[in-house]
Amino acid sequence: MARGKQPGKAQRAPKVHRAVVTHTVADFEAAFWPDEQPVDNAVVMTMGALHEGHAALIRAARKQVGHEGRVAVTVFVNPLQFGAGEDLERYPRSLDEDVRLAEEHGADVVFAPSVEEVYPNGEPQVRLAAGPMGERYEGATRPGHFDGVLTVVAKLLHITDPDYAFFGEKDAQQLAIVQRMTADLDFDVEIVGVPTVREEDGLARSSRNRYLSAEDREHALALSKALFAGRDVAAQGPKAVREAAATVLDAAGGVTLDYLALVDPHDFTEAADGFQGEAVLAVAAKVGTTRLIDNVRMIVR
């Protein structure tokens, strides 16, 4: 699959990126692979409503493949990962703005297919299953969510055929599950995690932040403050991490907690009190009518 760079090839001056917008698989392939010249390529998968967090992914992809490589950004609101009563119809769609942002930060091609293009035979009868990892935390709150995520990620990996695929660490459980899928099923691609992008006050960037009122946004800061409080005491062990984060959330107003969990980032099992090593402190909560997730990584002693 990999079409790696020709060895010893001299670097040219940076390209001026003008993203080609495609809506069909055939048009995407023609735009993304205009010739047989072997170069590194990368994909950033999104559901649109792009913001600085997505921009960081695109920049990381461009840096990885260099000026000679190719970067694709997919924009597709995947109905399979939305459950009953979730915000599929409400989910923001802003393709023109998305294309401008993708182009500005280094995308060569934007692939924005219709639902019919991705699922030409209707709702797929055969889907990937996320297994036990997909039944915890986000998966417990949103049954079937990760099955829908993996099904579309697998399809888009086949279509875009990348050497690298970039995902944000903000969706830490999704990142872990995608990494496990590609390892378990021998996908010839490197999954790269990119650190969460935050506002100056600590709020994690999210497409759903636009739903927050000014008051809700102030309340939402409790999530990142709780995570940072837990991270600050990571050297004292898992129990101290959980207690520090929970204290902040208990004192917060306007926040309805779904879960707060300290987990092993490789399989998202709960970290026992004696756990040591890399861990993820993850939180999900509803602020007003908007459900937000966030997490921080740390080394627990």
mmCIF file of C-alpha atoms in Angstrom, residues 1-263:
data_model
loop_
_atom_site.group_PDB
_atom_site.id
_atom_site.type_symbol
_atom_site.label_atom_id
_atom_site.label_comp_id
_atom_site.label_asym_id
_atom_site.label_seq_id
_atom_site.Cartn_x
_atom_site.Cartn_y
_atom_site.Cartn_z
ATOM 1 C CA MET A 1 0.000 0.000 0.000
ATOM 2 C CA ALA A 2 2.651 2.481 1.061
ATOM 3 C CA ARG A 3 3.935 4.612 -1.778
ATOM 4 C CA GLY A 4 6.930 5.955 0.131
ATOM 5 C CA LYS A 5 9.154 8.794 -1.050
ATOM 6 C CA GLN A 6 11.869 8.072 -3.584
ATOM 7 C CA PRO A 7 15.137 7.673 -1.647
ATOM 8 C CA GLY A 8 17.528 10.562 -1.829
ATOM 9 C CA LYS A 9 15.092 12.821 -3.634
ATOM 10 C CA ALA A 10 15.939 16.519 -3.237
ATOM 11 C CA GLN A 11 13.394 18.720 -1.476
ATOM 12 C CA ARG A 12 11.743 21.382 -3.605
ATOM 13 C CA ALA A 13 10.463 24.760 -2.497
ATOM 14 C CA PRO A 14 7.211 24.602 -0.495
ATOM 15 C CA LYS A 15 4.091 24.134 -2.566
ATOM 16 C CA VAL A 16 1.350 26.724 -2.513
ATOM 17 C CA HIS A 17 -1.577 24.621 -1.385
ATOM 18 C CA ARG A 18 -4.881 24.935 -3.158
ATOM 19 C CA ALA A 19 -7.116 22.199 -1.891
ATOM 20 C CA VAL A 20 -9.135 20.326 -4.496
ATOM 21 C CA VAL A 21 -12.646 19.563 -3.232
ATOM 22 C CA THR A 22 -13.988 16.154 -4.237
ATOM 23 C CA HIS A 23 -17.266 14.416 -3.498
ATOM 24 C CA THR A 24 -16.882 10.989 -5.118
ATOM 25 C CA VAL A 25 -14.320 8.245 -4.642
ATOM 26 C CA ALA A 26 -13.350 8.398 -8.308
ATOM 27 C CA ASP A 27 -12.748 12.157 -8.182
ATOM 28 C CA PHE A 28 -10.808 11.831 -4.942
ATOM 29 C CA GLU A 29 -8.495 9.197 -6.376
ATOM 30 C CA ALA A 30 -7.871 11.275 -9.493
ATOM 31 C CA ALA A 31 -7.048 14.353 -7.411
ATOM 32 C CA PHE A 32 -5.030 12.656 -4.672
ATOM 33 C CA TRP A 33 -3.059 10.383 -6.985
ATOM 34 C CA PRO A 34 -2.617 12.467 -10.157
ATOM 35 C CA ASP A 35 0.460 10.484 -11.184
ATOM 36 C CA GLU A 36 2.445 7.447 -10.144
ATOM 37 C CA GLN A 37 5.187 9.408 -8.415
ATOM 38 C CA PRO A 38 5.742 7.657 -5.070
ATOM 39 C CA VAL A 39 5.404 10.062 -2.150
ATOM 40 C CA ASP A 40 4.332 9.803 1.472
ATOM 41 C CA ASN A 41 0.719 10.638 2.117
ATOM 42 C CA ALA A 42 -1.489 11.281 5.122
ATOM 43 C CA VAL A 43 -5.158 11.623 5.960
ATOM 44 C CA VAL A 44 -6.973 13.634 8.615
ATOM 45 C CA MET A 45 -10.512 12.347 9.169
ATOM 46 C CA THR A 46 -13.083 14.862 10.396
ATOM 47 C CA MET A 47 -16.810 15.422 10.629
ATOM 48 C CA GLY A 48 -16.383 19.026 9.569
ATOM 49 C CA ALA A 49 -16.965 22.194 11.610
ATOM 50 C CA LEU A 50 -13.195 22.514 11.599
ATOM 51 C CA HIS A 51 -11.363 24.544 14.241
ATOM 52 C CA GLU A 52 -7.830 25.035 15.519
ATOM 53 C CA GLY A 53 -7.729 21.475 16.842
ATOM 54 C CA HIS A 54 -8.268 20.154 13.325
ATOM 55 C CA ALA A 55 -5.773 22.679 11.986
ATOM 56 C CA ALA A 56 -3.149 21.205 14.317
ATOM 57 C CA LEU A 57 -3.844 17.746 12.870
ATOM 58 C CA ILE A 58 -3.475 19.021 9.301
ATOM 59 C CA ARG A 59 -0.236 20.829 10.137
ATOM 60 C CA ALA A 60 1.129 17.699 11.804
ATOM 61 C CA ALA A 61 0.215 15.666 8.730
ATOM 62 C CA ARG A 62 1.921 18.168 6.429
ATOM 63 C CA LYS A 63 5.047 18.169 8.584
ATOM 64 C CA GLN A 64 5.124 14.373 8.544
ATOM 65 C CA VAL A 65 4.908 13.973 4.765
ATOM 66 C CA GLY A 66 6.901 17.073 3.845
ATOM 67 C CA HIS A 67 6.380 19.471 0.977
ATOM 68 C CA GLU A 68 6.478 16.678 -1.575
ATOM 69 C CA GLY A 69 3.887 14.534 0.188
ATOM 70 C CA ARG A 70 0.118 14.676 -0.046
ATOM 71 C CA VAL A 71 -2.417 15.443 2.682
ATOM 72 C CA ALA A 72 -6.107 14.605 2.458
ATOM 73 C CA VAL A 73 -8.816 15.860 4.789
ATOM 74 C CA THR A 74 -12.093 13.977 4.886
ATOM 75 C CA VAL A 75 -15.282 15.780 5.885
ATOM 76 C CA PHE A 76 -18.087 13.349 6.576
ATOM 77 C CA VAL A 77 -20.777 13.367 9.252
ATOM 78 C CA ASN A 78 -21.076 9.633 9.791
ATOM 79 C CA PRO A 79 -24.628 8.602 10.724
ATOM 80 C CA LEU A 80 -23.476 5.214 12.040
ATOM 81 C CA GLN A 81 -21.829 6.755 15.089
ATOM 82 C CA PHE A 82 -24.872 8.739 16.230
ATOM 83 C CA GLY A 83 -27.371 7.064 18.518
ATOM 84 C CA ALA A 84 -31.052 7.721 19.029
ATOM 85 C CA GLY A 85 -31.655 11.233 20.348
ATOM 86 C CA GLU A 86 -28.128 12.426 19.531
ATOM 87 C CA ASP A 87 -27.353 15.504 17.472
ATOM 88 C CA LEU A 88 -26.927 14.115 13.939
ATOM 89 C CA GLU A 89 -29.224 16.673 12.329
ATOM 90 C CA ARG A 90 -28.022 19.454 14.606
ATOM 91 C CA TYR A 91 -24.337 18.722 14.016
ATOM 92 C CA PRO A 92 -22.764 21.826 12.426
ATOM 93 C CA ARG A 93 -21.983 21.701 8.720
ATOM 94 C CA SER A 94 -19.793 24.411 7.193
ATOM 95 C CA LEU A 95 -18.002 22.973 4.167
ATOM 96 C CA ASP A 96 -16.875 26.269 2.622
ATOM 97 C CA GLU A 97 -15.220 27.353 5.873
ATOM 98 C CA ASP A 98 -13.794 23.858 6.347
ATOM 99 C CA VAL A 99 -12.165 23.930 2.920
ATOM 100 C CA ARG A 100 -10.583 27.308 3.621
ATOM 101 C CA LEU A 101 -9.122 26.113 6.911
ATOM 102 C CA ALA A 102 -7.881 22.839 5.426
ATOM 103 C CA GLU A 103 -6.264 24.659 2.526
ATOM 104 C CA GLU A 104 -4.642 27.253 4.776
ATOM 105 C CA HIS A 105 -2.961 24.593 6.892
ATOM 106 C CA GLY A 106 -1.675 22.358 4.128
ATOM 107 C CA ALA A 107 -4.334 20.032 2.707
ATOM 108 C CA ASP A 108 -4.059 19.033 -0.934
ATOM 109 C CA VAL A 109 -7.488 17.421 -1.256
ATOM 110 C CA VAL A 110 -10.724 17.647 0.727
ATOM 111 C CA PHE A 111 -12.956 14.601 0.364
ATOM 112 C CA ALA A 112 -16.534 15.503 1.319
ATOM 113 C CA PRO A 113 -18.713 12.597 0.199
ATOM 114 C CA SER A 114 -22.437 12.149 0.628
ATOM 115 C CA VAL A 115 -23.863 9.394 2.793
ATOM 116 C CA GLU A 116 -24.853 7.584 -0.414
ATOM 117 C CA GLU A 117 -21.269 7.710 -1.689
ATOM 118 C CA VAL A 118 -19.851 6.180 1.472
ATOM 119 C CA TYR A 119 -22.690 3.671 1.924
ATOM 120 C CA PRO A 120 -23.909 3.038 -1.648
ATOM 121 C CA ASN A 121 -25.908 -0.026 -0.627
ATOM 122 C CA GLY A 122 -27.689 1.734 2.210
ATOM 123 C CA GLU A 123 -26.970 1.200 5.878
ATOM 124 C CA PRO A 124 -24.204 -1.433 5.945
ATOM 125 C CA GLN A 125 -25.226 -4.890 7.087
ATOM 126 C CA VAL A 126 -21.633 -5.834 7.935
ATOM 127 C CA ARG A 127 -19.797 -3.592 10.382
ATOM 128 C CA LEU A 128 -16.689 -3.685 12.500
ATOM 129 C CA ALA A 129 -17.143 -4.299 16.216
ATOM 130 C CA ALA A 130 -15.032 -2.406 18.738
ATOM 131 C CA GLY A 131 -15.210 -5.256 21.257
ATOM 132 C CA PRO A 132 -14.734 -4.747 24.997
ATOM 133 C CA MET A 133 -12.810 -1.497 24.517
ATOM 134 C CA GLY A 134 -15.827 -0.063 22.771
ATOM 135 C CA GLU A 135 -18.201 -0.916 25.599
ATOM 136 C CA ARG A 136 -16.501 1.184 28.275
ATOM 137 C CA TYR A 137 -17.044 4.857 29.144
ATOM 138 C CA GLU A 138 -18.029 6.553 25.860
ATOM 139 C CA GLY A 139 -19.186 3.199 24.552
ATOM 140 C CA ALA A 140 -21.330 2.549 27.623
ATOM 141 C CA THR A 141 -22.978 5.954 27.310
ATOM 142 C CA ARG A 142 -23.336 5.677 23.532
ATOM 143 C CA PRO A 143 -23.906 1.999 22.659
ATOM 144 C CA GLY A 144 -22.694 1.121 19.180
ATOM 145 C CA HIS A 145 -20.883 4.439 18.775
ATOM 146 C CA PHE A 146 -17.429 2.958 18.319
ATOM 147 C CA ASP A 147 -18.691 0.249 15.970
ATOM 148 C CA GLY A 148 -19.882 3.072 13.718
ATOM 149 C CA VAL A 149 -16.581 4.917 14.105
ATOM 150 C CA LEU A 150 -14.477 1.892 13.186
ATOM 151 C CA THR A 151 -16.672 1.001 10.224
ATOM 152 C CA VAL A 152 -16.271 4.419 8.620
ATOM 153 C CA VAL A 153 -12.590 4.729 9.561
ATOM 154 C CA ALA A 154 -11.893 1.380 7.914
ATOM 155 C CA LYS A 155 -13.754 2.464 4.759
ATOM 156 C CA LEU A 156 -11.942 5.794 4.602
ATOM 157 C CA LEU A 157 -8.574 4.114 5.130
ATOM 158 C CA HIS A 158 -9.295 1.870 2.157
ATOM 159 C CA ILE A 159 -10.354 4.843 0.023
ATOM 160 C CA THR A 160 -7.520 7.205 0.943
ATOM 161 C CA ASP A 161 -4.810 4.513 1.259
ATOM 162 C CA PRO A 162 -2.573 6.567 3.579
ATOM 163 C CA ASP A 163 0.843 5.957 5.058
ATOM 164 C CA TYR A 164 -0.250 7.977 8.106
ATOM 165 C CA ALA A 165 -3.608 8.839 9.646
ATOM 166 C CA PHE A 166 -3.818 11.604 12.241
ATOM 167 C CA PHE A 167 -6.293 11.671 15.132
ATOM 168 C CA GLY A 168 -6.629 14.038 18.085
ATOM 169 C CA GLU A 169 -5.780 12.894 21.597
ATOM 170 C CA LYS A 170 -8.859 14.748 22.822
ATOM 171 C CA ASP A 171 -10.858 11.709 21.685
ATOM 172 C CA ALA A 172 -8.516 9.433 23.601
ATOM 173 C CA GLN A 173 -10.733 6.356 23.637
ATOM 174 C CA GLN A 174 -11.398 6.661 19.917
ATOM 175 C CA LEU A 175 -7.661 6.988 19.258
ATOM 176 C CA ALA A 176 -6.918 3.879 21.317
ATOM 177 C CA ILE A 177 -9.617 1.851 19.559
ATOM 178 C CA VAL A 178 -8.507 2.923 16.080
ATOM 179 C CA GLN A 179 -4.908 2.036 16.945
ATOM 180 C CA ARG A 180 -6.037 -1.359 18.180
ATOM 181 C CA MET A 181 -8.155 -1.978 15.064
ATOM 182 C CA THR A 182 -5.288 -1.241 12.682
ATOM 183 C CA ALA A 183 -2.955 -3.473 14.707
ATOM 184 C CA ASP A 184 -5.408 -6.361 15.094
ATOM 185 C CA LEU A 185 -6.534 -6.300 11.446
ATOM 186 C CA ASP A 186 -3.120 -5.582 9.864
ATOM 187 C CA PHE A 187 -3.900 -2.222 8.290
ATOM 188 C CA ASP A 188 -0.731 -0.934 6.671
ATOM 189 C CA VAL A 189 -0.936 2.538 8.180
ATOM 190 C CA GLU A 190 0.606 4.394 11.100
ATOM 191 C CA ILE A 191 -1.959 5.992 13.414
ATOM 192 C CA VAL A 192 -0.569 9.213 14.867
ATOM 193 C CA GLY A 193 -2.042 10.942 17.912
ATOM 194 C CA VAL A 194 -1.817 14.734 18.153
ATOM 195 C CA PRO A 195 -2.096 16.545 21.522
ATOM 196 C CA THR A 196 -5.312 18.328 22.448
ATOM 197 C CA VAL A 197 -5.535 21.987 21.437
ATOM 198 C CA ARG A 198 -6.956 24.258 24.131
ATOM 199 C CA GLU A 199 -8.222 27.794 24.470
ATOM 200 C CA GLU A 200 -6.109 30.156 26.566
ATOM 201 C CA ASP A 201 -8.299 29.428 29.595
ATOM 202 C CA GLY A 202 -7.849 25.661 29.216
ATOM 203 C CA LEU A 203 -11.108 24.671 27.524
ATOM 204 C CA ALA A 204 -10.485 21.919 24.974
ATOM 205 C CA ARG A 205 -11.333 22.930 21.420
ATOM 206 C CA SER A 206 -14.439 21.145 20.167
ATOM 207 C CA SER A 207 -16.954 21.591 17.386
ATOM 208 C CA ARG A 208 -19.642 21.357 20.059
ATOM 209 C CA ASN A 209 -18.318 24.391 21.965
ATOM 210 C CA ARG A 210 -20.381 26.592 19.650
ATOM 211 C CA TYR A 211 -23.504 25.276 21.368
ATOM 212 C CA LEU A 212 -22.408 26.713 24.735
ATOM 213 C CA SER A 213 -23.923 29.915 26.050
ATOM 214 C CA ALA A 214 -21.562 32.365 27.766
ATOM 215 C CA GLU A 215 -22.662 30.998 31.151
ATOM 216 C CA ASP A 216 -22.298 27.395 30.008
ATOM 217 C CA ARG A 217 -18.817 28.097 28.756
ATOM 218 C CA GLU A 218 -17.758 29.347 32.179
ATOM 219 C CA HIS A 219 -19.186 26.199 33.741
ATOM 220 C CA ALA A 220 -17.398 24.046 31.156
ATOM 221 C CA LEU A 221 -14.012 25.233 32.434
ATOM 222 C CA ALA A 222 -14.522 22.937 35.426
ATOM 223 C CA LEU A 223 -13.699 19.965 33.220
ATOM 224 C CA SER A 224 -10.183 21.059 32.293
ATOM 225 C CA LYS A 225 -9.569 22.446 35.792
ATOM 226 C CA ALA A 226 -10.467 19.059 37.271
ATOM 227 C CA LEU A 227 -8.149 17.250 34.872
ATOM 228 C CA PHE A 228 -5.256 19.600 35.591
ATOM 229 C CA ALA A 229 -5.823 19.218 39.335
ATOM 230 C CA GLY A 230 -5.561 15.460 38.949
ATOM 231 C CA ARG A 231 -2.461 15.701 36.814
ATOM 232 C CA ASP A 232 -0.788 17.944 39.378
ATOM 233 C CA VAL A 233 -0.842 15.153 41.973
ATOM 234 C CA ALA A 234 0.024 12.258 39.634
ATOM 235 C CA ALA A 235 3.174 11.540 41.644
ATOM 236 C CA GLN A 236 0.942 10.668 44.628
ATOM 237 C CA GLY A 237 -0.806 7.790 42.873
ATOM 238 C CA PRO A 238 -4.180 6.982 41.273
ATOM 239 C CA LYS A 239 -6.292 7.586 44.378
ATOM 240 C CA ALA A 240 -4.930 11.121 44.799
ATOM 241 C CA VAL A 241 -5.515 11.851 41.100
ATOM 242 C CA ARG A 242 -9.156 10.805 41.267
ATOM 243 C CA GLU A 243 -9.830 12.658 44.504
ATOM 244 C CA ALA A 244 -8.254 15.916 43.294
ATOM 245 C CA ALA A 245 -10.270 15.902 40.076
ATOM 246 C CA ALA A 246 -13.496 14.896 41.800
ATOM 247 C CA THR A 247 -13.134 17.739 44.331
ATOM 248 C CA VAL A 248 -13.116 20.311 41.522
ATOM 249 C CA LEU A 249 -16.119 18.761 39.783
ATOM 250 C CA ASP A 250 -18.102 18.421 43.011
ATOM 251 C CA ALA A 251 -17.719 22.143 43.618
ATOM 252 C CA ALA A 252 -18.651 23.108 40.049
ATOM 253 C CA GLY A 253 -22.036 24.464 39.078
ATOM 254 C CA GLY A 254 -23.889 23.758 35.861
ATOM 255 C CA VAL A 255 -22.102 20.469 35.190
ATOM 256 C CA THR A 256 -23.827 17.081 35.134
ATOM 257 C CA LEU A 257 -21.098 14.442 35.343
ATOM 258 C CA ASP A 258 -21.273 11.330 33.180
ATOM 259 C CA TYR A 259 -17.966 9.775 34.185
ATOM 260 C CA LEU A 260 -14.556 10.598 35.595
ATOM 261 C CA ALA A 261 -12.051 7.782 35.088
ATOM 262 C CA LEU A 262 -8.324 7.142 35.316
ATOM 263 C CA VAL A 263 -7.510 4.485 32.730
#
